mmCIF file of C-alpha atoms in Angstrom:
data_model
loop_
_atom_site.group_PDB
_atom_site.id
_atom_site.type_symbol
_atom_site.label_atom_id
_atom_site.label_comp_id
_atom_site.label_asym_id
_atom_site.label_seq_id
_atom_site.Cartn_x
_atom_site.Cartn_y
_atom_site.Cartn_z
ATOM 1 C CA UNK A 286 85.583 112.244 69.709
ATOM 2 C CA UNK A 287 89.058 110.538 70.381
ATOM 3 C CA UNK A 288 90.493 110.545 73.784
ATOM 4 C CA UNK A 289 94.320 110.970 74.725
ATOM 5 C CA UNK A 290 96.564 112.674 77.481
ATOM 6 C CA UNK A 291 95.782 116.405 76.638
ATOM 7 C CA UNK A 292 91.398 115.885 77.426
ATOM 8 C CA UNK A 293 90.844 118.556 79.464
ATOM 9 C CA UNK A 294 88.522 117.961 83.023
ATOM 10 C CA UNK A 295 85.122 119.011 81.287
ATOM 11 C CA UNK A 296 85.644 116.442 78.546
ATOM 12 C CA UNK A 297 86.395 113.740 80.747
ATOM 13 C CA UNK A 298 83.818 114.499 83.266
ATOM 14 C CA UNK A 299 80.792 114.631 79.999
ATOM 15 C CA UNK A 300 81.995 111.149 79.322
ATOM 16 C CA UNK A 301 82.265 109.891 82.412
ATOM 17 C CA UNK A 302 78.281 111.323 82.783
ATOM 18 C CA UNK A 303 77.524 110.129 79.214
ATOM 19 C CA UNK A 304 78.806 106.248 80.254
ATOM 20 C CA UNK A 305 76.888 106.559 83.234
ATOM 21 C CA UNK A 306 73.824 106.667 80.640
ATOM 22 C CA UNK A 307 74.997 103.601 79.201
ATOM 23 C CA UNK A 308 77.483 105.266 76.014
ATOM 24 C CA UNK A 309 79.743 102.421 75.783
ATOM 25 C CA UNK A 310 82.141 105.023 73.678
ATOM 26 C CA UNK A 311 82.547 107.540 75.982
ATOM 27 C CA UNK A 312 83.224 105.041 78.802
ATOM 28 C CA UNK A 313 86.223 103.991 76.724
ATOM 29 C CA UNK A 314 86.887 107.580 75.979
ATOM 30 C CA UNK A 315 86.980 107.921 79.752
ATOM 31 C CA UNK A 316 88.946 104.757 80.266
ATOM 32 C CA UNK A 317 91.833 106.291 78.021
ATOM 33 C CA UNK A 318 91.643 109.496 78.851
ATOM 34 C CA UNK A 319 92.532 108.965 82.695
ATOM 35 C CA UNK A 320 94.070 105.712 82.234
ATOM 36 C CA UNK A 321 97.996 106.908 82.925
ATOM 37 C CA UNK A 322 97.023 109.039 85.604
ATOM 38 C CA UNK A 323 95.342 106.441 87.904
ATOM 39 C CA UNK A 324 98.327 103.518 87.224
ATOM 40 C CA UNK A 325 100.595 106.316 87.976
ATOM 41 C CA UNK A 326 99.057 106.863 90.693
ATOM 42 C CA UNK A 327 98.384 103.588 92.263
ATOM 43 C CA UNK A 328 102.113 102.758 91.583
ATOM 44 C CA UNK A 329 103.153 105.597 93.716
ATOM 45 C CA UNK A 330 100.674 105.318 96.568
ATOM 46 C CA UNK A 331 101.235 101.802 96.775
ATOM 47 C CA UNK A 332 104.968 101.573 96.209
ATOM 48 C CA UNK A 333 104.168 98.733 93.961
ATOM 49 C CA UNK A 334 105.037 99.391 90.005
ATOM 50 C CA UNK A 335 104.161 95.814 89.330
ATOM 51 C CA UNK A 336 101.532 95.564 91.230
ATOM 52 C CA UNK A 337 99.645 98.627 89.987
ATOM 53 C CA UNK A 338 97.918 97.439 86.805
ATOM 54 C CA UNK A 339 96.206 95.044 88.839
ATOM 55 C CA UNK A 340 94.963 98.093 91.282
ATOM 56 C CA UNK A 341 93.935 99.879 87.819
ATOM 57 C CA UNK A 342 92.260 97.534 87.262
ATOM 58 C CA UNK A 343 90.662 97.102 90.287
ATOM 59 C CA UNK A 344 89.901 100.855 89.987
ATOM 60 C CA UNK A 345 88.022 101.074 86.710
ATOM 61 C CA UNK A 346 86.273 97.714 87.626
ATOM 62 C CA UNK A 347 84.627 99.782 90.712
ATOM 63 C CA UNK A 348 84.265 103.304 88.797
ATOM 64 C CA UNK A 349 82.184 101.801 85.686
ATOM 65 C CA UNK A 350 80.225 99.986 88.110
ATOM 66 C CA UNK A 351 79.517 103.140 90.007
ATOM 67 C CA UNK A 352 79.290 105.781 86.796
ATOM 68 C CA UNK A 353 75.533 105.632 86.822
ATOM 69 C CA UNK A 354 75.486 107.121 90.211
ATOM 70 C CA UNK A 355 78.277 109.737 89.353
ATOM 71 C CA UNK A 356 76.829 112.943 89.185
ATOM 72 C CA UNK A 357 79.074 114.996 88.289
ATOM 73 C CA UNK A 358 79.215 117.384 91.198
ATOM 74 C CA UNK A 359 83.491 116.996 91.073
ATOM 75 C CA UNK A 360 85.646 116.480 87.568
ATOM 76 C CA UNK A 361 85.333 113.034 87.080
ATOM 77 C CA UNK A 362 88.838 112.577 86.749
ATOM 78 C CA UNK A 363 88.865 113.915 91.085
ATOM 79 C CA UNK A 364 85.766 111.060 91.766
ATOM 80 C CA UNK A 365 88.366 108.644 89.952
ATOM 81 C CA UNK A 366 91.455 109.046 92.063
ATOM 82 C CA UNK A 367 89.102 108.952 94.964
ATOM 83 C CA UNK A 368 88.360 105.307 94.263
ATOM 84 C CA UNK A 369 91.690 104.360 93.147
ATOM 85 C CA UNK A 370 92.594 105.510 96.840
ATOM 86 C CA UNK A 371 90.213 103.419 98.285
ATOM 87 C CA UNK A 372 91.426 100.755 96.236
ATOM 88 C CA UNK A 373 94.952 100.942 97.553
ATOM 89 C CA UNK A 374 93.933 101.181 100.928
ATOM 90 C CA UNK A 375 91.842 98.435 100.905
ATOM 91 C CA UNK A 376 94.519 96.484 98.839
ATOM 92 C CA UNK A 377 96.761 97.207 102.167
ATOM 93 C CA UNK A 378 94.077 96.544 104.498
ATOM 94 C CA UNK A 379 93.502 93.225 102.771
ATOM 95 C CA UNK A 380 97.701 92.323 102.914
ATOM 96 C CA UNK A 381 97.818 93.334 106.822
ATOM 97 C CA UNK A 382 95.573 90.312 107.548
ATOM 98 C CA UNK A 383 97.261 87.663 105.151
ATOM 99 C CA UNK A 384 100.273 86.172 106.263
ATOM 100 C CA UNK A 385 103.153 86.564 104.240
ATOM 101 C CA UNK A 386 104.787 83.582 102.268
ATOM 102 C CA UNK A 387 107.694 83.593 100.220
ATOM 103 C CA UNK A 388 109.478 80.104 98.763
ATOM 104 C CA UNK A 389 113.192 81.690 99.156
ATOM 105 C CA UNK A 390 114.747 82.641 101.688
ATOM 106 C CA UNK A 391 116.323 85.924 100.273
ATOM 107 C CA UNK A 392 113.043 87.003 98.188
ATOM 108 C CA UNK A 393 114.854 90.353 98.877
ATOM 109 C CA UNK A 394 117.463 89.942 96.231
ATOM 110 C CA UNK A 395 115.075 87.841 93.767
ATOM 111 C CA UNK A 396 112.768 90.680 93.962
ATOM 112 C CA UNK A 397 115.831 93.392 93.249
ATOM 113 C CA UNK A 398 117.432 91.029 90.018
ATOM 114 C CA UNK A 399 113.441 91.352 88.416
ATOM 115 C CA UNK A 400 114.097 94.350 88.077
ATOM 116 C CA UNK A 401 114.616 96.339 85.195
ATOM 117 C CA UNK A 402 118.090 97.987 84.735
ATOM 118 C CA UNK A 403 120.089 101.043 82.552
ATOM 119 C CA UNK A 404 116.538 102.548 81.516
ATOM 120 C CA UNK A 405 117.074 106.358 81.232
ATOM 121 C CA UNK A 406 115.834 107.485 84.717
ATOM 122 C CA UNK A 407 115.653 104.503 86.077
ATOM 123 C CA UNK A 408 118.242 105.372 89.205
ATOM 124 C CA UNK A 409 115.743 108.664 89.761
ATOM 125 C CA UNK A 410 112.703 106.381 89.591
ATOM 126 C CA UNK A 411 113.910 104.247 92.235
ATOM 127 C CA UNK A 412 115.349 106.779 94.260
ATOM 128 C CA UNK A 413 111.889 109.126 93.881
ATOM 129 C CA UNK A 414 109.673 105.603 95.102
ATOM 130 C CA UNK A 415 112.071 105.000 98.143
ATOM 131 C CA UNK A 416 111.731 108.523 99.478
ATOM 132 C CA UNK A 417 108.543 108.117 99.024
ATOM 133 C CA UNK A 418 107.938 105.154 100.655
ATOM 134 C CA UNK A 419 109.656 106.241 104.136
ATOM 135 C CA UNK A 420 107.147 109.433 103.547
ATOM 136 C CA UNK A 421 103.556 109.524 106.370
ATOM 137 C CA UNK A 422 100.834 108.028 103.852
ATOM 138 C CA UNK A 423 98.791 111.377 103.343
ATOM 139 C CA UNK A 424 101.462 113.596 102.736
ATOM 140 C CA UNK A 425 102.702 110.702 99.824
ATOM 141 C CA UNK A 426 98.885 111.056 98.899
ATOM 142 C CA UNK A 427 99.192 115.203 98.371
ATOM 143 C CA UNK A 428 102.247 115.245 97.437
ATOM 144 C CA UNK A 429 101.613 112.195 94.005
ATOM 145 C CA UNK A 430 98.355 113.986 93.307
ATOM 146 C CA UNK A 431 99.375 117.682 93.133
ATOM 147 C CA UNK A 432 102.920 117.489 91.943
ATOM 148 C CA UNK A 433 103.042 113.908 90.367
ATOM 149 C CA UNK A 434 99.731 114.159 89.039
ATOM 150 C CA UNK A 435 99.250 117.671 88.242
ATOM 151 C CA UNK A 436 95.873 118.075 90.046
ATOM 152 C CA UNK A 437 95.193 121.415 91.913
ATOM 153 C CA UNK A 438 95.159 121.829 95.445
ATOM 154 C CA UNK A 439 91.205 122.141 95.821
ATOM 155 C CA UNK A 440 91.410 118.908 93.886
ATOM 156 C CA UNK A 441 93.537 116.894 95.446
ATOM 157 C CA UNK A 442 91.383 118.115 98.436
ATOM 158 C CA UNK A 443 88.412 116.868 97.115
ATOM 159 C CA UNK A 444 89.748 113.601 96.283
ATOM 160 C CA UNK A 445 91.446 113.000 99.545
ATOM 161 C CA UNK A 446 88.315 114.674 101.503
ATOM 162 C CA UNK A 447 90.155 117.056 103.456
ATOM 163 C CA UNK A 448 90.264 120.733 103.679
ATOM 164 C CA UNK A 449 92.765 122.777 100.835
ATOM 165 C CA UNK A 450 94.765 123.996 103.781
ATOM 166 C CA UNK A 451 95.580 120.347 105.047
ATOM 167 C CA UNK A 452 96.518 119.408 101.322
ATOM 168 C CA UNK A 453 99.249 122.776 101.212
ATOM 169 C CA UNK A 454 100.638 121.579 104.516
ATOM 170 C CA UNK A 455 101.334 118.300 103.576
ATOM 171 C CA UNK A 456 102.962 119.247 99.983
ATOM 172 C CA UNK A 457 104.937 121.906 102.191
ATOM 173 C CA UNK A 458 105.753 118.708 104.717
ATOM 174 C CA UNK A 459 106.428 116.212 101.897
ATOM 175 C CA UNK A 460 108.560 118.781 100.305
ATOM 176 C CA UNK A 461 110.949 119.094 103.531
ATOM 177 C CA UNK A 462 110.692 114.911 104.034
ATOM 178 C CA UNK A 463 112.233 114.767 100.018
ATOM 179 C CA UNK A 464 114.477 117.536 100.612
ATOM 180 C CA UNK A 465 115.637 115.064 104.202
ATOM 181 C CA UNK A 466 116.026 111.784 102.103
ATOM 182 C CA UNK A 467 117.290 112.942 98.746
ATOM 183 C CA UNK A 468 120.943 112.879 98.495
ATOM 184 C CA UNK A 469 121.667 114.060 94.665
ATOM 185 C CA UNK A 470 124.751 112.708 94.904
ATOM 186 C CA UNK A 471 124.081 109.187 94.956
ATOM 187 C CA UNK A 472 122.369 109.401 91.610
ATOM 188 C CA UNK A 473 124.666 109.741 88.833
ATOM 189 C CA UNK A 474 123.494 110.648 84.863
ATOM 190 C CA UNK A 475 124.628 108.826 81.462
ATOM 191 C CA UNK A 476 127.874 111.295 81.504
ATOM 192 C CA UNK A 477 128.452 111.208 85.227
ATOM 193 C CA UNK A 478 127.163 114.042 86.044
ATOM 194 C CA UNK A 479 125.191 114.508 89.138
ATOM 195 C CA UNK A 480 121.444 114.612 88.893
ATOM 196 C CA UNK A 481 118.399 115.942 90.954
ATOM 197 C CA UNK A 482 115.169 116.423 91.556
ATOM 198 C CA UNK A 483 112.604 119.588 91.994
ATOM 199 C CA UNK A 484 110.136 119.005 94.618
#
């Protein structure tokens, strides 16, 4: 067995069910498998790249505990996004209550010189997360797991526990938010020329 991007549902989903009976290997089969979906994903929904391999973390650390009451009635890989959404929104549950504290006064521009710069697609990264950000939670949610993510829209349904119809309507409403807040002009490629995205 050796896990990597291309594991189809069924494989991940028999080891998910095999570590739930204790198989040590296929829990790190499953750990690899779906590992760069659910950062990914957690990055997005959270609008916090740096912050998401702590909410991976915090992900796996609550699916492993759980996989011996996973019964495989969903792909596994669906159950797992489910709980990485919990995790986020408790994560932002958790940060409404705290106050905030910063030791400069301009943690704004401090923040902004951390990060990285002149990575190819870095300008469409940044650009992609701030339209996202300004975007209603649940159609960021639909919109990272069907077209970010690649799951389908019963999936994404399942994960977010809503009907299929409410996922297409907020993909369809996400869509038109992009299409609002993307001006392809203000991200230039290598050569100058003007790049965009498909949404």
């Amino acid at each position: 067995m050796s896990a990597d991007n291309s594991a189809d549902d069924s494989e991940i989903t028999a080891w998910a069910l095999a570590a739930g009976l204790g198989d040590r290997r296929a829990a790190e089969l499953f750990v690899r498998a779906t590992y760069d979906d659910v950062r990914r994903f957690v990055a997005y929904l959270s609008a916090d790249v740096r912050g998401a391999d702590d909410l991976t973390q915090e992900t796996y650390l609550r699916a492993l505990a759980s996989l011996a009451r996973f019964a495989g009635r969903s792909c596994a890989r669906v159950w797992l996004l489910a709980i990485a959404r919990r995790v986020v929104v408790d994560r932002y549950r958790r940060a409404a209550v705290r106050p905030r504290i910063a030791d400069t006064a301009d943690w704004v521009t401090v923040a902004d010189r951390a990060q990285p710069r002149h990575l190819p697609g870095f300008e469409e990264s940044v650009a992609l997360a701030d339209a996202l950000a300004t975007m209603d939670p649940g159609r960021r949610q639909a919109f990272v797991l069907t077209r970010l993510l690649g799951l389908s829209y019963a999936e994404a349904a399942d994960a977010l526990g809503c009907p299929v119809g409410t996922i297409r309507s907020r993909v369809a409403r996400a869509r038109r938010d992009l299409a609002a807040v993307w001006k392809p002009d203000a991200v230039k490629g290598a050569e100058g020329t003007v790049t965009g995205m498909a949404v």
